[in-house]
Short mmCIF file of C-alpha atoms and ligand atoms in Angstrom, two decimals:
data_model
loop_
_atom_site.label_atom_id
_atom_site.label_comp_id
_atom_site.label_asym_id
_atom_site.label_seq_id
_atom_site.Cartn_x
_atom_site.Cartn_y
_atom_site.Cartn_z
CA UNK A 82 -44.66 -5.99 109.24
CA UNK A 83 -45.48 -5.13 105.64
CA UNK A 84 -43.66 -2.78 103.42
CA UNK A 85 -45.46 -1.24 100.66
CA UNK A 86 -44.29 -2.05 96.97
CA UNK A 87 -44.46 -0.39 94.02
CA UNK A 88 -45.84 -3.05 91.11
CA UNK A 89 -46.19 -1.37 87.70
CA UNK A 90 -49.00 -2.20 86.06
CA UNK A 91 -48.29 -3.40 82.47
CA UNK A 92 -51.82 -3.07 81.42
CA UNK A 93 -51.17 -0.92 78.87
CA UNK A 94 -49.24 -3.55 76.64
CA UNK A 95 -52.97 -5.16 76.14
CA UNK A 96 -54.07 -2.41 74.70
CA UNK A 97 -51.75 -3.38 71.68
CA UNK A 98 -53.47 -6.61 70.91
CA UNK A 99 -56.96 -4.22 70.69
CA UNK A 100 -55.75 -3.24 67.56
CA UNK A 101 -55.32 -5.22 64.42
CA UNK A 102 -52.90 -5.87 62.09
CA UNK A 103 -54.15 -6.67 58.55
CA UNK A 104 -51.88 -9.22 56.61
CA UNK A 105 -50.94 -7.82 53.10
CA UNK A 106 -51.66 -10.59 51.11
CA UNK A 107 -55.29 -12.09 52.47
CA UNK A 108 -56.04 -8.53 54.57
CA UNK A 109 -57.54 -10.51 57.71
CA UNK A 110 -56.42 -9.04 61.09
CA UNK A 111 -53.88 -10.15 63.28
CA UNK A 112 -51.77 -9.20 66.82
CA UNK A 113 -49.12 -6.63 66.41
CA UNK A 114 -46.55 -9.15 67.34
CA UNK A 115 -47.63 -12.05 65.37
CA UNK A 116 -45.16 -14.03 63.00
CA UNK A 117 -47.40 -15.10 60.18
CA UNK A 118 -51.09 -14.38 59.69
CA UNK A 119 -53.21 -16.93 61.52
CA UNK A 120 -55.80 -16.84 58.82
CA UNK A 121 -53.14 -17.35 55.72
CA UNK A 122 -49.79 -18.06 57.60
CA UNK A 123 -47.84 -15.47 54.84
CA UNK A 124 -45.34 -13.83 56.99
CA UNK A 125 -46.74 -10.81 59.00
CA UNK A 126 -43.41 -9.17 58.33
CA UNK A 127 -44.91 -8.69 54.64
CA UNK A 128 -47.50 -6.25 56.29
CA UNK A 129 -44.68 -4.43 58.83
CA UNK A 130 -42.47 -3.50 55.87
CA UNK A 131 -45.23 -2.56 53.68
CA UNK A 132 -46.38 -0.17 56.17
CA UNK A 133 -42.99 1.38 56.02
CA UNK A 134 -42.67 2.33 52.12
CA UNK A 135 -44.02 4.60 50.36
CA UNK A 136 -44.85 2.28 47.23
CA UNK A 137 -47.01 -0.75 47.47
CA UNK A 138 -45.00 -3.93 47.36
CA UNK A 139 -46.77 -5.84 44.27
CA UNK A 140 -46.90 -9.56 44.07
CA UNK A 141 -45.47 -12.07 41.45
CA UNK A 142 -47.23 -15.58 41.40
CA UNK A 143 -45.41 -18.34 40.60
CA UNK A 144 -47.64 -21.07 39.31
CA UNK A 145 -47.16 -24.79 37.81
CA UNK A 146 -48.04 -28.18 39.11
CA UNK A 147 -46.37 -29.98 41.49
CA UNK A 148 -42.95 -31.07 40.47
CA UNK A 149 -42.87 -28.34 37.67
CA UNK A 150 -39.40 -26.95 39.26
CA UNK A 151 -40.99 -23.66 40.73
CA UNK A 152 -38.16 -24.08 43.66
CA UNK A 153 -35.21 -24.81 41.27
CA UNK A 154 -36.51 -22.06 39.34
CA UNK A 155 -36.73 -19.24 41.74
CA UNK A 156 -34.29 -20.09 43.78
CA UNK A 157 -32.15 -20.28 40.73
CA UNK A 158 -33.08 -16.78 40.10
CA UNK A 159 -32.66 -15.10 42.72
CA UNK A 160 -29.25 -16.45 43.43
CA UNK A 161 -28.19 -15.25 39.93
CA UNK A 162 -29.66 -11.94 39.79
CA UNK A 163 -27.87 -11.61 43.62
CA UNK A 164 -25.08 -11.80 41.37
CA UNK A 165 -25.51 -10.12 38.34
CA UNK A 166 -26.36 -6.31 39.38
CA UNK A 167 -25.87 -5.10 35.65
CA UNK A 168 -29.25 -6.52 34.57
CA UNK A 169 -31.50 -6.73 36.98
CA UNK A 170 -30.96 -5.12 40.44
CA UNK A 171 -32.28 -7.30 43.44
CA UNK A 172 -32.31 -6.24 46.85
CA UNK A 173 -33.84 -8.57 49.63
CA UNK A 174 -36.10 -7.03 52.37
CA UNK A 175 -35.90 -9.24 55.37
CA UNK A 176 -34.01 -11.98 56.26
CA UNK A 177 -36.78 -14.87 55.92
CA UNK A 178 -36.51 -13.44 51.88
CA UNK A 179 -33.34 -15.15 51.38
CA UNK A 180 -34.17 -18.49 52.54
CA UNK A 181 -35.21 -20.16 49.49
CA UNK A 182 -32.43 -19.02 47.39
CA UNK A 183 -30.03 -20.44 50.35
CA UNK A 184 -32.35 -23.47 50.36
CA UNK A 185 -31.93 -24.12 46.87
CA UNK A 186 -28.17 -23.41 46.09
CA UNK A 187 -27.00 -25.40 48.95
CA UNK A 188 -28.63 -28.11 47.48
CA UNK A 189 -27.35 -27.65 44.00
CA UNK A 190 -24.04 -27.45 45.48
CA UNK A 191 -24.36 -30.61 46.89
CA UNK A 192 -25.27 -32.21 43.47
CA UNK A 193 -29.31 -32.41 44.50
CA UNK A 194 -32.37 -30.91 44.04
CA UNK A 195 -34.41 -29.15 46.34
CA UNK A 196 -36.81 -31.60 48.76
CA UNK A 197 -40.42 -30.75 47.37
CA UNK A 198 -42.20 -27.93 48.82
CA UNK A 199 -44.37 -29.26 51.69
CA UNK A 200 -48.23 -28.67 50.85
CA UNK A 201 -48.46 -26.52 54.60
CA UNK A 202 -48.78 -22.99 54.28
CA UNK A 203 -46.93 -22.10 57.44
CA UNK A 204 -43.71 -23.97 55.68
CA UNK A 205 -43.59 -21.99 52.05
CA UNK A 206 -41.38 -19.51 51.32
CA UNK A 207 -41.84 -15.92 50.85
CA UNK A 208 -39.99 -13.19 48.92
CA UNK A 209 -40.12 -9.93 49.40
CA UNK A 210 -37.27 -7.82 47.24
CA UNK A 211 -36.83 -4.44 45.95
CA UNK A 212 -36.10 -4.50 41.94
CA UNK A 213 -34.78 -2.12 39.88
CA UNK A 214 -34.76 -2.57 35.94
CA UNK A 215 -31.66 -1.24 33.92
CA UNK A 216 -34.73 1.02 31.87
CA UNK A 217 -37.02 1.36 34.94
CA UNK A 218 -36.55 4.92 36.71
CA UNK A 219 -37.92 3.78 39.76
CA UNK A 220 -37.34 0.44 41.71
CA UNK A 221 -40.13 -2.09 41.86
CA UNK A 222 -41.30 -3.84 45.14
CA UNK A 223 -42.05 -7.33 44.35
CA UNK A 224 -43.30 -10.15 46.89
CA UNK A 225 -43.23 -13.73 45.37
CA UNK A 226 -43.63 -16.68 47.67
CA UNK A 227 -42.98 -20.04 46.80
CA UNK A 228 -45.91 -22.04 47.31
CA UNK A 229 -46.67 -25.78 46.97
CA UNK A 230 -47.77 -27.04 43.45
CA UNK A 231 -50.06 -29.66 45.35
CA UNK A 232 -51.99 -26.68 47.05
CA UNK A 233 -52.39 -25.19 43.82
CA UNK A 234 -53.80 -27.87 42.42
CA UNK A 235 -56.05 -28.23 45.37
CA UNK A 236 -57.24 -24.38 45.21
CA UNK A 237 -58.23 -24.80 41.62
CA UNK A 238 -60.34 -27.84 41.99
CA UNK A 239 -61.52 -27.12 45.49
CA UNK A 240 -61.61 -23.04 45.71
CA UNK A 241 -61.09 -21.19 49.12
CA UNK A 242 -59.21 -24.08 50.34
CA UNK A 243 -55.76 -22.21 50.36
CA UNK A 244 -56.26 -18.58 51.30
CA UNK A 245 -53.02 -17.07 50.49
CA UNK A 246 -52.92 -18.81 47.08
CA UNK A 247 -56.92 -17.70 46.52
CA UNK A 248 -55.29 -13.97 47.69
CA UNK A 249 -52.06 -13.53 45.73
CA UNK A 250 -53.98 -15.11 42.38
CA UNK A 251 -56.57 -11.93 42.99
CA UNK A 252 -54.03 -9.63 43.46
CA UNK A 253 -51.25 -10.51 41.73
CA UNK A 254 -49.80 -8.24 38.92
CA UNK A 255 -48.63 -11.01 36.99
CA UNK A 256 -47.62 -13.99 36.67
CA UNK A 257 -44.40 -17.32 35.96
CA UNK A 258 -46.59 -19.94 34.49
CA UNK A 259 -43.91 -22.71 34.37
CA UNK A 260 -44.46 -25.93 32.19
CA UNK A 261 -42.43 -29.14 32.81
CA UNK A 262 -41.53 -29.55 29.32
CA UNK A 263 -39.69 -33.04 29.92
CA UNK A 264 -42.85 -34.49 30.64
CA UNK A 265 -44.29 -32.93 27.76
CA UNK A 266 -41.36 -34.64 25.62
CA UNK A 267 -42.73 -37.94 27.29
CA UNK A 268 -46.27 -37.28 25.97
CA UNK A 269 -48.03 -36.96 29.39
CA UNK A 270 -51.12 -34.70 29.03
CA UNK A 271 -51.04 -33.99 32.47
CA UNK A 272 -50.02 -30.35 32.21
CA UNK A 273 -51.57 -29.07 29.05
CA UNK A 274 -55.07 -30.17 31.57
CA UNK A 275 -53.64 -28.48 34.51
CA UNK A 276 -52.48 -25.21 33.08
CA UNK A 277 -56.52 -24.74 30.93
CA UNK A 278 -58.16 -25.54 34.38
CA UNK A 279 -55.74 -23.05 35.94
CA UNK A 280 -56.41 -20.38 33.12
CA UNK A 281 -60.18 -21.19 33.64
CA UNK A 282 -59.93 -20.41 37.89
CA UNK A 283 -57.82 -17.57 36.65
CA UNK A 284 -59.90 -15.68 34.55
CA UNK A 285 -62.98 -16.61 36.87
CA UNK A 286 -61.59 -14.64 39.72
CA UNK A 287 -62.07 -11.01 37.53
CA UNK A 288 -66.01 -12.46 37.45
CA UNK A 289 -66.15 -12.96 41.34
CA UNK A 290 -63.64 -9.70 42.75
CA UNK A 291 -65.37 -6.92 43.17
CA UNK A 292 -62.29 -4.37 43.04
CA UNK A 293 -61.74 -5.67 39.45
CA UNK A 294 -65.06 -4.27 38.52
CA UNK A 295 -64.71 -1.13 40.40
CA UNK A 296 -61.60 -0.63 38.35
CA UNK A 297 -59.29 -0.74 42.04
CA UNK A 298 -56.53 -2.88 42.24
CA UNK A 299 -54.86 -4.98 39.60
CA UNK A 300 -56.02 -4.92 35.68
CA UNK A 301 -58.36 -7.99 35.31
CA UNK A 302 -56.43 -11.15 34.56
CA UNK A 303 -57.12 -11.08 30.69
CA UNK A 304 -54.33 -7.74 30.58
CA UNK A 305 -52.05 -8.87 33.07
CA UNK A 306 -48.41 -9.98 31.74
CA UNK A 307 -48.09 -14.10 31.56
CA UNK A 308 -44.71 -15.52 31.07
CA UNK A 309 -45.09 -19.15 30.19
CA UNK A 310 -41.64 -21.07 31.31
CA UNK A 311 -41.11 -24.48 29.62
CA UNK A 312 -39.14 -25.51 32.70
CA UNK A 313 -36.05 -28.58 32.39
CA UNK A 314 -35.73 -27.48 28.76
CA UNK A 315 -31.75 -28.99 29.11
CA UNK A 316 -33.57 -32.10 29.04
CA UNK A 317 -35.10 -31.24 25.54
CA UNK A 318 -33.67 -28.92 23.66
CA UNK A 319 -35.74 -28.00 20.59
CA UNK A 320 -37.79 -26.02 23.59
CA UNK A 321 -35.51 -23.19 23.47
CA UNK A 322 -34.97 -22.78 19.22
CA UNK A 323 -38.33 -21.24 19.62
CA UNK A 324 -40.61 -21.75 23.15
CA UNK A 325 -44.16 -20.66 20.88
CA UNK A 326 -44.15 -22.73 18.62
CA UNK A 327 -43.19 -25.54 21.19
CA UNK A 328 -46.39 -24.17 23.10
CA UNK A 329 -48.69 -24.41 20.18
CA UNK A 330 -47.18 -28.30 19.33
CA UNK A 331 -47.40 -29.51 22.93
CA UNK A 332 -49.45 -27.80 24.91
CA UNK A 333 -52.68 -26.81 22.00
CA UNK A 334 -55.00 -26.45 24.85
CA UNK A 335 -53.20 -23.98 26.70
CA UNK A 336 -51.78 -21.94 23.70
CA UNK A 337 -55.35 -21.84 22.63
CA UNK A 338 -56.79 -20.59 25.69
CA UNK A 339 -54.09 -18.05 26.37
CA UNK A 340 -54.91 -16.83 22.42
CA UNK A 341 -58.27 -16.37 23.66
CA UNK A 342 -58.35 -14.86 26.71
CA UNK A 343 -54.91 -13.31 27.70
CA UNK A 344 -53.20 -10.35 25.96
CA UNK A 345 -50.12 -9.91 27.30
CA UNK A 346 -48.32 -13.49 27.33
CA UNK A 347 -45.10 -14.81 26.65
CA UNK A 348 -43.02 -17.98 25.88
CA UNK A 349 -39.73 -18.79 27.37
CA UNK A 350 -37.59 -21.59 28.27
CA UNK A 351 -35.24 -22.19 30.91
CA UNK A 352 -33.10 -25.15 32.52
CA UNK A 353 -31.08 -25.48 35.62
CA UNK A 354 -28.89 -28.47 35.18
CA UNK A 355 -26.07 -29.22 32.50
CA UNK A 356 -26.86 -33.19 32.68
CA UNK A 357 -28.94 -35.43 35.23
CA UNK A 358 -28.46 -38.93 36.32
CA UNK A 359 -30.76 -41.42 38.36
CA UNK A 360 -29.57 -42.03 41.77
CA UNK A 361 -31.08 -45.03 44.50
CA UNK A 362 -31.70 -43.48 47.68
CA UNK A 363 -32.17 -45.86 50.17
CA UNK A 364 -36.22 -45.27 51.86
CA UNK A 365 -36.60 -42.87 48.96
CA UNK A 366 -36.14 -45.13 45.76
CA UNK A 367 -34.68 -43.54 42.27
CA UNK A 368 -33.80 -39.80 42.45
CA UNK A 369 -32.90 -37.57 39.67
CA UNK A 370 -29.70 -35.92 40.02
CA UNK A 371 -28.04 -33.06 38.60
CA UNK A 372 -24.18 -33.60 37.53
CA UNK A 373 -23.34 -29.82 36.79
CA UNK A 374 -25.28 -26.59 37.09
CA UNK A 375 -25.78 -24.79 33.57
CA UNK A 376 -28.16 -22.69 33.98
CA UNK A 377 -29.67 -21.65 30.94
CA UNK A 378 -32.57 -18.69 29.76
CA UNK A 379 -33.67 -17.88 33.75
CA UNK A 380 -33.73 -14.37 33.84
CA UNK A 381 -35.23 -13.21 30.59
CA UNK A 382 -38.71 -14.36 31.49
CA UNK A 383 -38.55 -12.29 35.08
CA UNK A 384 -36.66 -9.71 33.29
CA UNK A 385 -39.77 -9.59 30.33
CA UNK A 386 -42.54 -9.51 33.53
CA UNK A 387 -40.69 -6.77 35.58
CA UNK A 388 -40.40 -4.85 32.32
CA UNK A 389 -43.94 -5.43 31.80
CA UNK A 390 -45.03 -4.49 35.09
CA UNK A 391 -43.74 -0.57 34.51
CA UNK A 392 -43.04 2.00 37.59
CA UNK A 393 -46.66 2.16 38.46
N1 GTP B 591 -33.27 -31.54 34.29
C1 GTP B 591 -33.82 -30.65 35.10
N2 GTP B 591 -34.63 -31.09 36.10
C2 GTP B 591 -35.18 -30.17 36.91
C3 GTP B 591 -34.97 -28.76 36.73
N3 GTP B 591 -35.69 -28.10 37.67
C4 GTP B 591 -36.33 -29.04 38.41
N4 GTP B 591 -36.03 -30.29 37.95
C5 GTP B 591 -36.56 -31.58 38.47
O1 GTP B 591 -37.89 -31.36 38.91
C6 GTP B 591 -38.04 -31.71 40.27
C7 GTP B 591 -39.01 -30.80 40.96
O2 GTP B 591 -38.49 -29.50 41.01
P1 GTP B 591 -39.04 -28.45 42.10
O3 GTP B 591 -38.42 -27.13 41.81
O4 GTP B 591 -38.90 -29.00 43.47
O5 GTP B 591 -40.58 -28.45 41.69
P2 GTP B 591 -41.76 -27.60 42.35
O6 GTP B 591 -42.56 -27.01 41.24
O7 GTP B 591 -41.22 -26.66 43.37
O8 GTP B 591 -42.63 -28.75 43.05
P3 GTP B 591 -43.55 -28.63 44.36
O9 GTP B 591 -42.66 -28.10 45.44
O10 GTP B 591 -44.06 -30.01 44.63
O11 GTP B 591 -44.65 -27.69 44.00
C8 GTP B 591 -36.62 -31.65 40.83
O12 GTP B 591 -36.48 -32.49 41.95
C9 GTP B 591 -35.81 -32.12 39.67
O13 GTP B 591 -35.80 -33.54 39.59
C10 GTP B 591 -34.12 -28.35 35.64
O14 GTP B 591 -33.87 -27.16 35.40
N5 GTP B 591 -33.57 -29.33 34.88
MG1 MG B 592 -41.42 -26.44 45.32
ZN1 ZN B 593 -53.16 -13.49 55.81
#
């Protein structure tokens, strides 16, 4: 004999996947209950908490070539402004926002660096944090992610390659240009070459976005703020007497073009480590390693930017 059963019908949870989701930073839909955008893999959580204020997170792009110490950097930051409330307030907004500052300090503690960023998308690491300035009235909303320098490089010479770095360059509000000045005390021309093609994309991408033109969205790239970081300036230190005039002896190409066609730009330098040595890692080969964490000249530059940015 059969006995009649009552199934519910979930049906109606399809209905949720009818409607999209648009990811903040490249605006392509995606399923309500994805975890990062399938079209730009930033975290869809980005998008869920954006939905929720009432002010517009902006973004903060943190460019340099690979190896330029954009990890050590930020991660650096973060963990001090975590712990210096009197001059910058920082608040994280979801956990996955405090991962590269955990990343990077438990390496530091253990007398390392942070392993390089891997060049997938799906494995960078995003920031999303309220700020509040000590002369700001109201707090800022900042996303920064932490993306690969080998993308970046990638992007630039082959555009619409990486989507969320293509994304967060157009909409950025400005931007950590960071400069590995010890190779720059070794003569290498390598970034004075990679920072004038970057300027070039940069300035190309006001030509190319539509919104720019229609006077929605950021201020073309030529007004936004630039703060150029000489980065491992412990390693030389006539970089921090006075970063400009280091700029315009080492890097001419770059000072020139910023001269040109950026207003609002910057020079700063900043170091992480007191003193490195060269370690042999077995597999790996020789290491640099730092003895003792000094940092040095970290948060002026964000400090300079999130001033620049204002309460709009
Ligand atoms: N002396 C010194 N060396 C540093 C400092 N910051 C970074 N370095 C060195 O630079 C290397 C690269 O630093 P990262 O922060 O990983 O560089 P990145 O820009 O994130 O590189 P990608 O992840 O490949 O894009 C580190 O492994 C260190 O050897 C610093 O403040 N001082
Ligand atoms: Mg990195
Ligand atoms: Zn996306």
């Amino acid at each position: 004999m059969n006995r009649g059963v009552t199934l519910p019908l979930d049906s109606y949870r399809l209905a949720q996947y009818a409607i999209g989701v648009p990811c903040y930073i490249c605006g392509e839909d995606n399923n309500h209950d994805a975890e990062l955008c399938r079209h730009c893999y930033a975290p869809m959580a980005l998008a869920h908490q954006a939905r929720t204020q009432h002010v517009l997170p902006r973004m903060v792009a943190t460019i340099g070539n690979s190896g330029a110490g954009k990890t050590v950097y930020l991660g650096m930051l973060l963990d001090m402004l975590s712990r210096q409330p009197e001059r910058l307030q920082v608040l994280a907004r979801g956990a996955f926002s405090i991962t590269l500052q955990q990343v990077t300090v438990a390496a530091l503690a253990r007398c390392q660096f942070p392993q390089k960023t891997p060049n997938e998308a799906d494995r960078w690491n995003w920031v999303h944090c309220q700020v509040r300035g000590s002369k700001q009235k109201r707090p800022a909303e900042l996303i920064m992610p932490d993306v690969a320098g080998e993308a970046i490089v990638e992007e630039i010479d082959h555009p619409f390659s990486h989507r969320a770095i293509r994304s967060l360059f157009t909409k950025c509000s400005g931007a950590m240009l960071l400069v590995d000045a010890q190779q720059l005390q070794e003569g290498a021309l390598d970034q004075d070459f990679f920072t004038m093609k970057l300027l070039c994309y940069l300035s190309e991408l006001d030509e190319v976005d539509p919104r720019t033109k229609r006077g929605q969205g950021p201020p073309p790239w030529r007004d936004r703020p630039v703060a150029v970081i000489f980065t491992k300036a412990d390693e030389c230190e006539r970089c921090f007497e006075d970063p400009a005039e280091y700029a315009q002896q080492h890097v001419p190409g770059l000072w020139q073009f910023c001269r040109e066609r950026f207003s609002d730009v910057r020079y700063f330098a900043s170091g992480v480590a007191g003193a490195c040595a060269v370690r042999n890692v077995p597999y790996e080969g020789r290491r640099r390693v730092p003895l003792r964490i000094e940092p040095r000249g970290i948060v002026e530059p964000f400090e300079w930017l999130v001033g620049r940015l204002g309460d709009g």
